[in-house]
Coordinates of C-alpha atoms in Angstrom, one line a residue:
X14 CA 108.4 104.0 110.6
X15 CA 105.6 106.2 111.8
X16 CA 102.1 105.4 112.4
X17 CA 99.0 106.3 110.9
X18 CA 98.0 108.7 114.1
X19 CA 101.3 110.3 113.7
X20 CA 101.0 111.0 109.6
X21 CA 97.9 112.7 110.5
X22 CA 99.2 114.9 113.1
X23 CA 102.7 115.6 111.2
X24 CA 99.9 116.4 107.7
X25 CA 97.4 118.2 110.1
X26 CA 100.6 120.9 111.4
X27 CA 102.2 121.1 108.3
X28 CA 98.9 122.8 106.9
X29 CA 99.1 125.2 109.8
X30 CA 102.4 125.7 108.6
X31 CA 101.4 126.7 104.9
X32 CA 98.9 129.1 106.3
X33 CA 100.9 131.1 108.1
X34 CA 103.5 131.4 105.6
X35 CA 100.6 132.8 103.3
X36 CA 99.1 135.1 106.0
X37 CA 102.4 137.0 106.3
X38 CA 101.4 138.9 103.3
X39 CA 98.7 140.3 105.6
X40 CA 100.5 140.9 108.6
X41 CA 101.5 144.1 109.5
X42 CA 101.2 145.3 106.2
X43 CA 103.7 147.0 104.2
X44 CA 104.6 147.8 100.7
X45 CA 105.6 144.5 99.1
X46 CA 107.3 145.8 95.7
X47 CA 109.8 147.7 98.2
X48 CA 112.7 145.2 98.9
X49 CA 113.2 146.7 102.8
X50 CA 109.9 145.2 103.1
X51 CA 109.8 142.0 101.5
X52 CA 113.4 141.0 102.6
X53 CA 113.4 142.7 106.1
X54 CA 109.8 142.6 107.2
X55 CA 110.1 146.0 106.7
X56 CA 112.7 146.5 109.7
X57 CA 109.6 146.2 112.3
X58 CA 110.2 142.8 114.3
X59 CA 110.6 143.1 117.9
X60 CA 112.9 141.6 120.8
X61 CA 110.6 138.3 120.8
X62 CA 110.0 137.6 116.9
X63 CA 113.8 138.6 116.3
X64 CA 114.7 135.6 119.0
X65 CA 112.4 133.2 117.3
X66 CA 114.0 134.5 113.8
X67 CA 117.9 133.9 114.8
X68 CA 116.5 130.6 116.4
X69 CA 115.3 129.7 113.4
X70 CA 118.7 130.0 112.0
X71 CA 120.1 128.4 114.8
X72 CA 118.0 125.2 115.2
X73 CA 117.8 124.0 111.6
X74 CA 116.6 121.0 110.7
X75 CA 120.8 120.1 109.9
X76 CA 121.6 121.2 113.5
X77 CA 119.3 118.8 114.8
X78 CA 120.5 116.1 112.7
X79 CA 124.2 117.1 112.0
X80 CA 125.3 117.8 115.8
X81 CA 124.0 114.6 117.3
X82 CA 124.8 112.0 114.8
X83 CA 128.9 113.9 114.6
X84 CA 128.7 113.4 117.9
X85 CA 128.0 109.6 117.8
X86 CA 130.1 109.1 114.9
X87 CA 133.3 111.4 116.1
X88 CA 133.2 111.6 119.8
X89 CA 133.7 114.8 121.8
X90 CA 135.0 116.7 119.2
X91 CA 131.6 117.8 118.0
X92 CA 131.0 118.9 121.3
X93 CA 132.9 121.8 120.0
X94 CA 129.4 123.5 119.0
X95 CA 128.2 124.0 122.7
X96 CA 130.9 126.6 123.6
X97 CA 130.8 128.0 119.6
X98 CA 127.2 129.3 120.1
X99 CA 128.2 131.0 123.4
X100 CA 130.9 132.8 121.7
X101 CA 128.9 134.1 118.4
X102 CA 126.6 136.0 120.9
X103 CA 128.8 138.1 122.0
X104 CA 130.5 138.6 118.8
X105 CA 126.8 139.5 117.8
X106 CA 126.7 142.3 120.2
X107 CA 129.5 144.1 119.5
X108 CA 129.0 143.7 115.5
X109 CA 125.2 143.6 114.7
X110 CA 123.4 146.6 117.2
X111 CA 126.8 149.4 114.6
X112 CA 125.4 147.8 111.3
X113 CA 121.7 147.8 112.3
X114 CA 122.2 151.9 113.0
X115 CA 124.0 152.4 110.0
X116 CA 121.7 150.6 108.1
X117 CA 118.8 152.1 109.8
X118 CA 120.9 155.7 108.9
X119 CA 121.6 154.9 105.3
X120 CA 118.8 152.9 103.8
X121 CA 121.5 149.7 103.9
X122 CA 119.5 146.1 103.2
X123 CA 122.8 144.1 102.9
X124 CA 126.4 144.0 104.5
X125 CA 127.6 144.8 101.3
X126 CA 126.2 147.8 100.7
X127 CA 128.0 148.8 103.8
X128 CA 131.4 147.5 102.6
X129 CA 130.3 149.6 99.1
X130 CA 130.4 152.9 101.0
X131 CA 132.6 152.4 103.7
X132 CA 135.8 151.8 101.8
X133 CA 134.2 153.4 98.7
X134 CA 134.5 150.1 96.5
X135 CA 131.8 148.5 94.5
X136 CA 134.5 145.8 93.6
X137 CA 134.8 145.2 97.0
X138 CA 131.0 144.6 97.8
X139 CA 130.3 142.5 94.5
X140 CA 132.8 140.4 96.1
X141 CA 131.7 140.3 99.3
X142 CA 128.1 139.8 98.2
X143 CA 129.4 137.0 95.8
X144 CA 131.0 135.1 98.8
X145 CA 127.9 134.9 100.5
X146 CA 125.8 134.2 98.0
X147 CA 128.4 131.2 96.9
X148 CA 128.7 130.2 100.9
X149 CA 124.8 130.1 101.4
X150 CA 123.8 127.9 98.8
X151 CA 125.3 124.4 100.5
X152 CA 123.5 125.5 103.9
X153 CA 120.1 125.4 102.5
X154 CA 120.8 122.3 100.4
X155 CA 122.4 120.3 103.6
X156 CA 118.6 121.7 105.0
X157 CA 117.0 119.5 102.8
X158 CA 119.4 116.5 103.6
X159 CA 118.2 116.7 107.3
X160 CA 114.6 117.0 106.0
X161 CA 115.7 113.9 104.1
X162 CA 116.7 112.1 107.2
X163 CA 113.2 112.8 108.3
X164 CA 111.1 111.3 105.6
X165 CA 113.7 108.7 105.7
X166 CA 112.6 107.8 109.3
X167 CA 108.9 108.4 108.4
X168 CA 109.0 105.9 105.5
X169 CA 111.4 103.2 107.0
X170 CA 110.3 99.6 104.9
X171 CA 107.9 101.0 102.6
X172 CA 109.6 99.8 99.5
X173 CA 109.4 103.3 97.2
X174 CA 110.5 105.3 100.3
X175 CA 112.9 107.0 98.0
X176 CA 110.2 108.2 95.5
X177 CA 107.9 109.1 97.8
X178 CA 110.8 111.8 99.7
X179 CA 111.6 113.1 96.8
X180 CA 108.2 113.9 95.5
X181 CA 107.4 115.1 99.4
X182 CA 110.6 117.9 99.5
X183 CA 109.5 119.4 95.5
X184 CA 105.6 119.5 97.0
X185 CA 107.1 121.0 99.9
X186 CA 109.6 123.3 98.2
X187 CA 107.3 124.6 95.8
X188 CA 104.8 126.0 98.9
X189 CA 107.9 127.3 100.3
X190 CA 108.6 129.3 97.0
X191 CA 105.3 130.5 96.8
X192 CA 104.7 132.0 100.3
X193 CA 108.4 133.4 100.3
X194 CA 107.3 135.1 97.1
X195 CA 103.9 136.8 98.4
X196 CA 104.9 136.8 102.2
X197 CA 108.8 137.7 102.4
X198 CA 110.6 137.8 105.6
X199 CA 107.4 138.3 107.1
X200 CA 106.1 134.4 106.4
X201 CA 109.4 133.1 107.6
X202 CA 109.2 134.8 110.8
X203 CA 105.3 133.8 111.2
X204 CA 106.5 130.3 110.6
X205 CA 109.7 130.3 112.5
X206 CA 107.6 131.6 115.6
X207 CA 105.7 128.2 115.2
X208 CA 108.6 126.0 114.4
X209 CA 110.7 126.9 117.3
X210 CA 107.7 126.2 119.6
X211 CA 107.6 122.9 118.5
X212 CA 111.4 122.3 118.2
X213 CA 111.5 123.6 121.9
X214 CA 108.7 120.5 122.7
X215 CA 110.9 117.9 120.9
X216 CA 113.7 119.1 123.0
X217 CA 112.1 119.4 126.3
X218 CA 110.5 116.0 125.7
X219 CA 113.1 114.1 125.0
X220 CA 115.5 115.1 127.2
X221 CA 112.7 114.2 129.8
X222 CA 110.9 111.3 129.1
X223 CA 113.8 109.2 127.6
X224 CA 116.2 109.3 131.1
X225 CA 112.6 108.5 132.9
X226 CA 111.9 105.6 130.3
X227 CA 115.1 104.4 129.8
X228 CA 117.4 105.4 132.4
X229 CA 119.1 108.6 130.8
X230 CA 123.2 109.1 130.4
X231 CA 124.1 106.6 133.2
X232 CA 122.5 104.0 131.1
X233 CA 124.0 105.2 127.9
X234 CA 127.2 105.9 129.8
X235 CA 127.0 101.9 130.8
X236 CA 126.3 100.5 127.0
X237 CA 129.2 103.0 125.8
X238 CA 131.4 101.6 128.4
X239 CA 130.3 98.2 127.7
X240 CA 131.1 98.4 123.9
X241 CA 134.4 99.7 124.7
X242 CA 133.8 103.1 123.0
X243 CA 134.6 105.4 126.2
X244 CA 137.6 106.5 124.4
X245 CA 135.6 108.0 121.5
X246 CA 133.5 110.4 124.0
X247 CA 134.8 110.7 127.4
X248 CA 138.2 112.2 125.9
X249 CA 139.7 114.4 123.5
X250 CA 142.7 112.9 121.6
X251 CA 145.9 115.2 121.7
X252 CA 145.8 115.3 118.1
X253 CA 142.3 117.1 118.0
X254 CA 143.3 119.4 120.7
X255 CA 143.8 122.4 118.4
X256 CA 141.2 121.5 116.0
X257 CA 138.9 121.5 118.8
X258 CA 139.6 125.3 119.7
X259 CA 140.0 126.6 115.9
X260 CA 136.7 125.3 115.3
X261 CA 134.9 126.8 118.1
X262 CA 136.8 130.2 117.0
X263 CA 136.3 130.5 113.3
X264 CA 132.6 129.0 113.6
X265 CA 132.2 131.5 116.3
X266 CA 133.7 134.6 114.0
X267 CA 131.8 132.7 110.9
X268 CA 128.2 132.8 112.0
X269 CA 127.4 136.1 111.4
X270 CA 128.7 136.6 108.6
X271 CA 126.4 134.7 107.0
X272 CA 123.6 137.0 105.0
X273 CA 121.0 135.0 106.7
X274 CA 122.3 136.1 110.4
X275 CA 122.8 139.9 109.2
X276 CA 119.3 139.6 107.4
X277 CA 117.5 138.8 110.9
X278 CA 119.2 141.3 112.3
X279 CA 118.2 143.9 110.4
X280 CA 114.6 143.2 109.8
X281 CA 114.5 144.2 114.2
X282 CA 112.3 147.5 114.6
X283 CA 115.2 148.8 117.1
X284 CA 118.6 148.9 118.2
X285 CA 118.0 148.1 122.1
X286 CA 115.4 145.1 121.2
X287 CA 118.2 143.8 118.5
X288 CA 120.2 143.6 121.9
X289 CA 117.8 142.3 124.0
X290 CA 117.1 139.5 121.8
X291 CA 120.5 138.9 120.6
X292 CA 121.3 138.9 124.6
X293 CA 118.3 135.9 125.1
X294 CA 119.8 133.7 122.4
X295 CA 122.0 131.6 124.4
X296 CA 118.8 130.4 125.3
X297 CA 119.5 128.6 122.3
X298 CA 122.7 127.7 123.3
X299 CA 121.4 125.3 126.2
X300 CA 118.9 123.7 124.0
X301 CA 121.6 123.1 121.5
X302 CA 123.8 121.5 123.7
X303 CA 121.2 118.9 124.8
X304 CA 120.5 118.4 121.5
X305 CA 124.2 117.4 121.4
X306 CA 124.1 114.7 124.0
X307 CA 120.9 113.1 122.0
X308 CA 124.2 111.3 120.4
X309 CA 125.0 109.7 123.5
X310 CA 121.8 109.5 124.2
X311 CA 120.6 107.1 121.3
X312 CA 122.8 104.4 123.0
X313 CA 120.5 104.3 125.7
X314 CA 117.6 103.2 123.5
X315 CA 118.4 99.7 122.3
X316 CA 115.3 100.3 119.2
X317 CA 117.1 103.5 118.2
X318 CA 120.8 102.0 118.5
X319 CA 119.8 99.5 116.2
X320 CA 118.1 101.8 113.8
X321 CA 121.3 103.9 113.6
X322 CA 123.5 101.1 113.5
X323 CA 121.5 100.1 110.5
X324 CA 121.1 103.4 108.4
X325 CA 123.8 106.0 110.1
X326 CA 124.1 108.5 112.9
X327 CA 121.7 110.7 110.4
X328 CA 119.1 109.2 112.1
X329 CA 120.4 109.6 115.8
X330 CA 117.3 112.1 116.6
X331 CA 114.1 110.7 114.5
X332 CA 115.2 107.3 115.5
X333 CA 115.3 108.4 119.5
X334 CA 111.8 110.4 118.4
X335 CA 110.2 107.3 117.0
X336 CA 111.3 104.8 119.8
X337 CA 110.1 106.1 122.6
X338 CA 107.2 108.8 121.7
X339 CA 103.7 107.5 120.8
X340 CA 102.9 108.0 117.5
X341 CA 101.1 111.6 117.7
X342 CA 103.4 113.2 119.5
X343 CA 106.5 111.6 117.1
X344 CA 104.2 113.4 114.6
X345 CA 104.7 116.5 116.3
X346 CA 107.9 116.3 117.0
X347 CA 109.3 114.8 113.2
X348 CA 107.4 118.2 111.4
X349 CA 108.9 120.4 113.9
X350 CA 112.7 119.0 112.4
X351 CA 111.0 118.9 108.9
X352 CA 109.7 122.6 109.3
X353 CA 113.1 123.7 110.8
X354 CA 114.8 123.3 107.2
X355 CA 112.1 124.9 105.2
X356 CA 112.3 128.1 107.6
X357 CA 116.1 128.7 107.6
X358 CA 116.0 127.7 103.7
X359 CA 113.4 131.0 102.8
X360 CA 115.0 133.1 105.3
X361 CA 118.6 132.0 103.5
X362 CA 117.0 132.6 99.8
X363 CA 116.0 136.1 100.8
X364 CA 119.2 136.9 102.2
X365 CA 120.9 135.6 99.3
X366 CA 119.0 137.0 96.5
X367 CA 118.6 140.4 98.5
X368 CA 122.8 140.4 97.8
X369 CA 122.7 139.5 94.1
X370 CA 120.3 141.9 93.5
X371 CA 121.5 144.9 95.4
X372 CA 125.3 144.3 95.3
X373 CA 125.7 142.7 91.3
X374 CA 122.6 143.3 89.4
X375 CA 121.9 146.2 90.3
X376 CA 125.7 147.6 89.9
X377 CA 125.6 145.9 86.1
X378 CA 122.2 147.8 85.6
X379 CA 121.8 150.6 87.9
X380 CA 118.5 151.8 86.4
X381 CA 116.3 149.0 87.9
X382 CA 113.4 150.3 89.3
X383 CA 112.9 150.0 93.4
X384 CA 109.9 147.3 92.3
X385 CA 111.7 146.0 89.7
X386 CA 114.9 145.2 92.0
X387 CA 112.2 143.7 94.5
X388 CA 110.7 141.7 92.2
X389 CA 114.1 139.9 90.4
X390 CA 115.1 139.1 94.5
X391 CA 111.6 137.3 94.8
X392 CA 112.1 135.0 91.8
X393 CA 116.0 135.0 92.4
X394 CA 114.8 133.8 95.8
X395 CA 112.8 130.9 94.4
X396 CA 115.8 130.2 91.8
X397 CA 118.1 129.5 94.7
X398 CA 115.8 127.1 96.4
X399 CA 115.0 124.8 93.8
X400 CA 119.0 125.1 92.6
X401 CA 119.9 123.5 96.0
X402 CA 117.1 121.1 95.8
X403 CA 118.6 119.7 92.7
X404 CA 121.9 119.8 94.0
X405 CA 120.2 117.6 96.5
X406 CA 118.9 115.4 94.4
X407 CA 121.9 114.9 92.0
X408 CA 124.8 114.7 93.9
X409 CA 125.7 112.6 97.4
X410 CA 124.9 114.5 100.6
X411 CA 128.2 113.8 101.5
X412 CA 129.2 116.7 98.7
X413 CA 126.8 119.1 99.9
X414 CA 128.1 118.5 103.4
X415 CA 131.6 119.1 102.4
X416 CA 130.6 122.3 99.9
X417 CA 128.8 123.7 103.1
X418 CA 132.3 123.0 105.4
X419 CA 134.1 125.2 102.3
X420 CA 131.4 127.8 102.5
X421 CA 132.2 128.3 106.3
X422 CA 136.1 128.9 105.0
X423 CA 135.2 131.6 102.6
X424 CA 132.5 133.8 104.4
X425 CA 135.0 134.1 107.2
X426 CA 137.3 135.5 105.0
X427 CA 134.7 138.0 104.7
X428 CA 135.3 139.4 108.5
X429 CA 138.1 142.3 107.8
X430 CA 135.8 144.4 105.8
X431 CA 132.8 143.9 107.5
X432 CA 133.5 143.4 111.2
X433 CA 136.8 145.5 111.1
X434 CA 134.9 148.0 108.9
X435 CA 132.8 148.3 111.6
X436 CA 135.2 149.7 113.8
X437 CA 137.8 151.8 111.8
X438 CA 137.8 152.5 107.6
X439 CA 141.7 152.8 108.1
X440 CA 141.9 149.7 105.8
X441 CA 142.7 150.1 101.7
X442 CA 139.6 148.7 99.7
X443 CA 142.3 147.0 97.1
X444 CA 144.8 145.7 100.1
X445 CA 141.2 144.5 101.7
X446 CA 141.0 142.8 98.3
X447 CA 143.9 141.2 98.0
X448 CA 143.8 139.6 101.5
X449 CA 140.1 138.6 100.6
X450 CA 141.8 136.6 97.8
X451 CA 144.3 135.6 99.8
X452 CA 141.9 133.8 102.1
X453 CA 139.6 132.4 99.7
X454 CA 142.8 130.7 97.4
X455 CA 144.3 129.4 100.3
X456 CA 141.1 128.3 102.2
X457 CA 140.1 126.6 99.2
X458 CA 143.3 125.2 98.3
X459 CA 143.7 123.6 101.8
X460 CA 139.7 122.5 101.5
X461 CA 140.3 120.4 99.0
X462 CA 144.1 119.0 100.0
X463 CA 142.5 115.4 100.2
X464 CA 140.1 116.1 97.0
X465 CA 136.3 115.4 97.1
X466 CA 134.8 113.4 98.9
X467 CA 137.7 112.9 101.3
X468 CA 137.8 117.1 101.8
X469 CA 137.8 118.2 104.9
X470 CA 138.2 121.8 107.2
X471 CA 140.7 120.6 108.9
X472 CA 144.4 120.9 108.0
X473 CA 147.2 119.1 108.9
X474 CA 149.9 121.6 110.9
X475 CA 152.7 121.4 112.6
X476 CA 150.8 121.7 115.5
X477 CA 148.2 119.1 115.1
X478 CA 144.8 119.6 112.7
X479 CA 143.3 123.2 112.7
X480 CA 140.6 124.8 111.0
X481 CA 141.2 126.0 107.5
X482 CA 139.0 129.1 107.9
X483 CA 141.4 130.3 111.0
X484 CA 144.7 129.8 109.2
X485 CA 143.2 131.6 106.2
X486 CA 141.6 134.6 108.2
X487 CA 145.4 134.8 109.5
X488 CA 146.8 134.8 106.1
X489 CA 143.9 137.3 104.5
X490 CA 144.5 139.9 107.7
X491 CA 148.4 140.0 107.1
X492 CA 148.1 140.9 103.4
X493 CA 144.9 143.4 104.2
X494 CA 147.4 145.2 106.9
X495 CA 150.5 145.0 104.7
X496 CA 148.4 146.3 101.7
X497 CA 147.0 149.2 103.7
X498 CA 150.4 150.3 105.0
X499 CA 152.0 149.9 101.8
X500 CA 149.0 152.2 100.5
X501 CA 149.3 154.4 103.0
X502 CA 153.4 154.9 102.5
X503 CA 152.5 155.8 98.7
X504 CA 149.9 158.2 100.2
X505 CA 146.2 156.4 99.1
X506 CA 143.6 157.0 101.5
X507 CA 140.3 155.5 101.6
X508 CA 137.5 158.1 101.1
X509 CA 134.8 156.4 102.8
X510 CA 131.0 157.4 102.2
X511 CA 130.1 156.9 105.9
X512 CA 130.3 159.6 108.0
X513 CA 131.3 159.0 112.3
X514 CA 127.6 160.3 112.9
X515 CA 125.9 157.7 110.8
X516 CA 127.4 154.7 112.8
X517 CA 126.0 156.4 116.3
X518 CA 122.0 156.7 116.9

């Protein structure tokens, strides 16, 4: 439980929080009613506030929780994430700097507007926009399950903990709403800017003063040992071998797919600084990997072991927090995790509602207004939010964990059209189609092999487990290239919208 100097302190920062979400309406003004504005800040962040942005989508609130406590429940097959993030980067560079420009070119605020012109399908985009929509939703609700484990933490023995969490994320979802509404992109980039600083304390502390205190990894190392658990993290199993390397592959191809990831992109004021940001993330990459070892790192602590002993591995990071940080600086440290969902959960719901809007609504009824397309994403926006609160609220997190495991299978499946797309419009918009069901059937279908809650991503092979959303990507590619040739044989040629000058500066 936390103190009454570190309720202060966590209180005292989360009011900064609020205001700078609020004062993004007033900085570096633009025309709100114009979605480009509102959902991209107006495509005018530089190389530093893009860094913060993607960090903010990077170190969630869910990362910080999720990693470490897989990692203490699982062993070293979580450990899969360290190389993941290295990967993604470059994947970034060679996918992100072509859609910024064409974007930039062509007035684009979404991938799928993209995918509408460049294989000439609005088909096509509705679905692509559809699968990110479907695939965001579980990653801002398992945000508010690591917020959860947070106020958890915070409220350890008070007897109406439960009541009092739930009443703290609707108090703190309904400010998020609000600013999101008045302040766009621009409040979630204000905000991330002040979450990451204090994400990067927690991280920098802990990974110093804990070894100092306690005697680091070659303590934890010794108690590991000591319970016999070696096994579980000094090895891989053969077994895992391949689900080890499909995961850090289709995560890898997955993250920027996500409409959150292309959103921060897009809102950078330049190609080169896009780069140059996108180039400083692996930054990221080290911090994320200590946060990893904060799973082996708990065992170290004998006050934290016994706390996640107790309540779970969800508690791997506040518990280490709480343990060995006095109470203001837990304070700190706890709203910097709390604050890391609520960023990545606006910047999601803009991304989100920036898709249904532009890529459905707007093909159902394409004489919405520029404001009035602006102002359905705002409310859209605040729809989404309070949709995966509930789902929060209703159902075990172990669901949303598992839904947001599915969504990672289907927004891959997304990749031939817009990655490839990138690169060549030789594919057929209906063979693109097909393999994009393809994918999404046979993803799913494998998903849910075992049936909820036992459904996992990984599927049983003949050589060992592998990562659904690999094996479908496979399957959705074959039937895109067959399609195409077969189209191409029967003489169909895609007539794309995108000329070779509007994908170069």
């Amino acid at each position: 439980m936390l103190g009454l100097a570190g309720i202060i302190v966590f209180i005292a920062l989360f009011i900064v929080f609020i205001f700078l979400g609020f004062y993004g309406a007033f900085w570096r003004k633009g025309n709100l009613d114009l979605l480009h504005e509102w959902g991209l800040a107006g495509r005018r962040l530089g190389t530093v506030l893009v860094w913060f942005l993607m960090g903010a989508d990077l170190y969630t609130a869910y990362t910080f929780i999720a990693v470490p406590s897989s990692l203490y429940a699982k062993g070293a097959i979580y450990f899969f994430a360290v190389p993941y993030v290295s990967l993604t980067f470059a994947i970034a560079m060679l996918t992100m700097p072509k859609l910024w420009i064409v974007s930039r070119n062509r007035g684009y605020v979404t991938a799928a507007d993209f995918v509408k012109d460049r294989f000439n399908s609005s088909i096509l985009a509705a679905l692509i926009a559809l699968t990110g929509v479907v695939a965001e939703l579980p990653y801002i609700a398992l945000q508010i399950v690591g917020m959860k484990s947070v106020l958890q933490m915070m409220l350890l023995g008070i007897g109406n903990a439960a009541l009092v969490s739930e009443i703290s994320l609707i108090v703190s979802f309904i400010i998020l709403a609000a600013f999101t509404y008045t302040s766009g992109l621009r409040g979630a980039a204000l905000t991330g800017v002040f979450k990451d600083i204090l994400i990067w304390i927690t991280v920098i502390s802990v990974i110093v003063i804990v070894p100092l205190q306690y005697g680091g990894f070659t303590h934890a190392f010794s108690a590991i040992n000591a319970a016999n658990l070696s096994a579980r993290y000094d090895t891989l199993p053969n077994n895992l071998q391949i689900a080890y390397w499909s995961l850090f592959l289709g995560s890898a191809l997955a993250l920027y797919l996500y409409p959150h990831s292309i959103n921060g992109s897009l809102s950078a004021d330049d190609k080169n600084r896009l780069m140059y940001s996108t180039a400083l993330l692996p930054i990221y990459g080290i911090g994320l990997a200590i946060i990893a070892l904060f799973g082996i790192l708990v065992y170290a602590v004998p006050n934290a072991l016994s706390v996640v002993s107790k309540y779970g591995g969800a508690l791997a990071v506040p518990a280490l927090i709480t343990s060995t940080m006095p109470d203001w600086a837990a304070g700190i440290m706890l709203l910097g995790i709390f604050v890391g969902g609520l960023v990545p959960a606006a910047i999601m719901a803009i991304a989100a509602s920036n898709l249904l809007v532009r890529n459905v609504i707007k093909e159902v009824n394409p004489s919405i207004t520029p404001k009035g397309e602006t102002t359905l994403a705002k409310w859209i926006s605040a729809v989404i939010k309070f949709l995966a609160l509930a789902f929060v609220f209703l159902v075990p997190s172990t669901y949303a964990i598992n839904l947001q495991l599915l969504g990672g299978i289907l927004i891959t499946q997304t990749l031939p059209a817009v990655f490839l797309g990138l690169y060549t419009k030789w594919f057929n918009p209906w063979a693109l189609t097909a393999g994009w069901a393809t994918g999404i059937i046979s993803g799913t279908y494998m998903f849910f092999t075992f049936g909820l809650p036992r459904a996992t991503s990984l599927y049983p092979t003949p050589f060992g487990l592998m990562y659904a959303a690999v094996i479908a990507l496979v399957l959705n590619l074959v039937v895109s290239v067959i399609g195409t040739l077969i189209a191409s044989a029967l003489g169909f040629k895609t007539k794309s919208n995108i000329s070779a000058e509007d994908l170069k500066r």
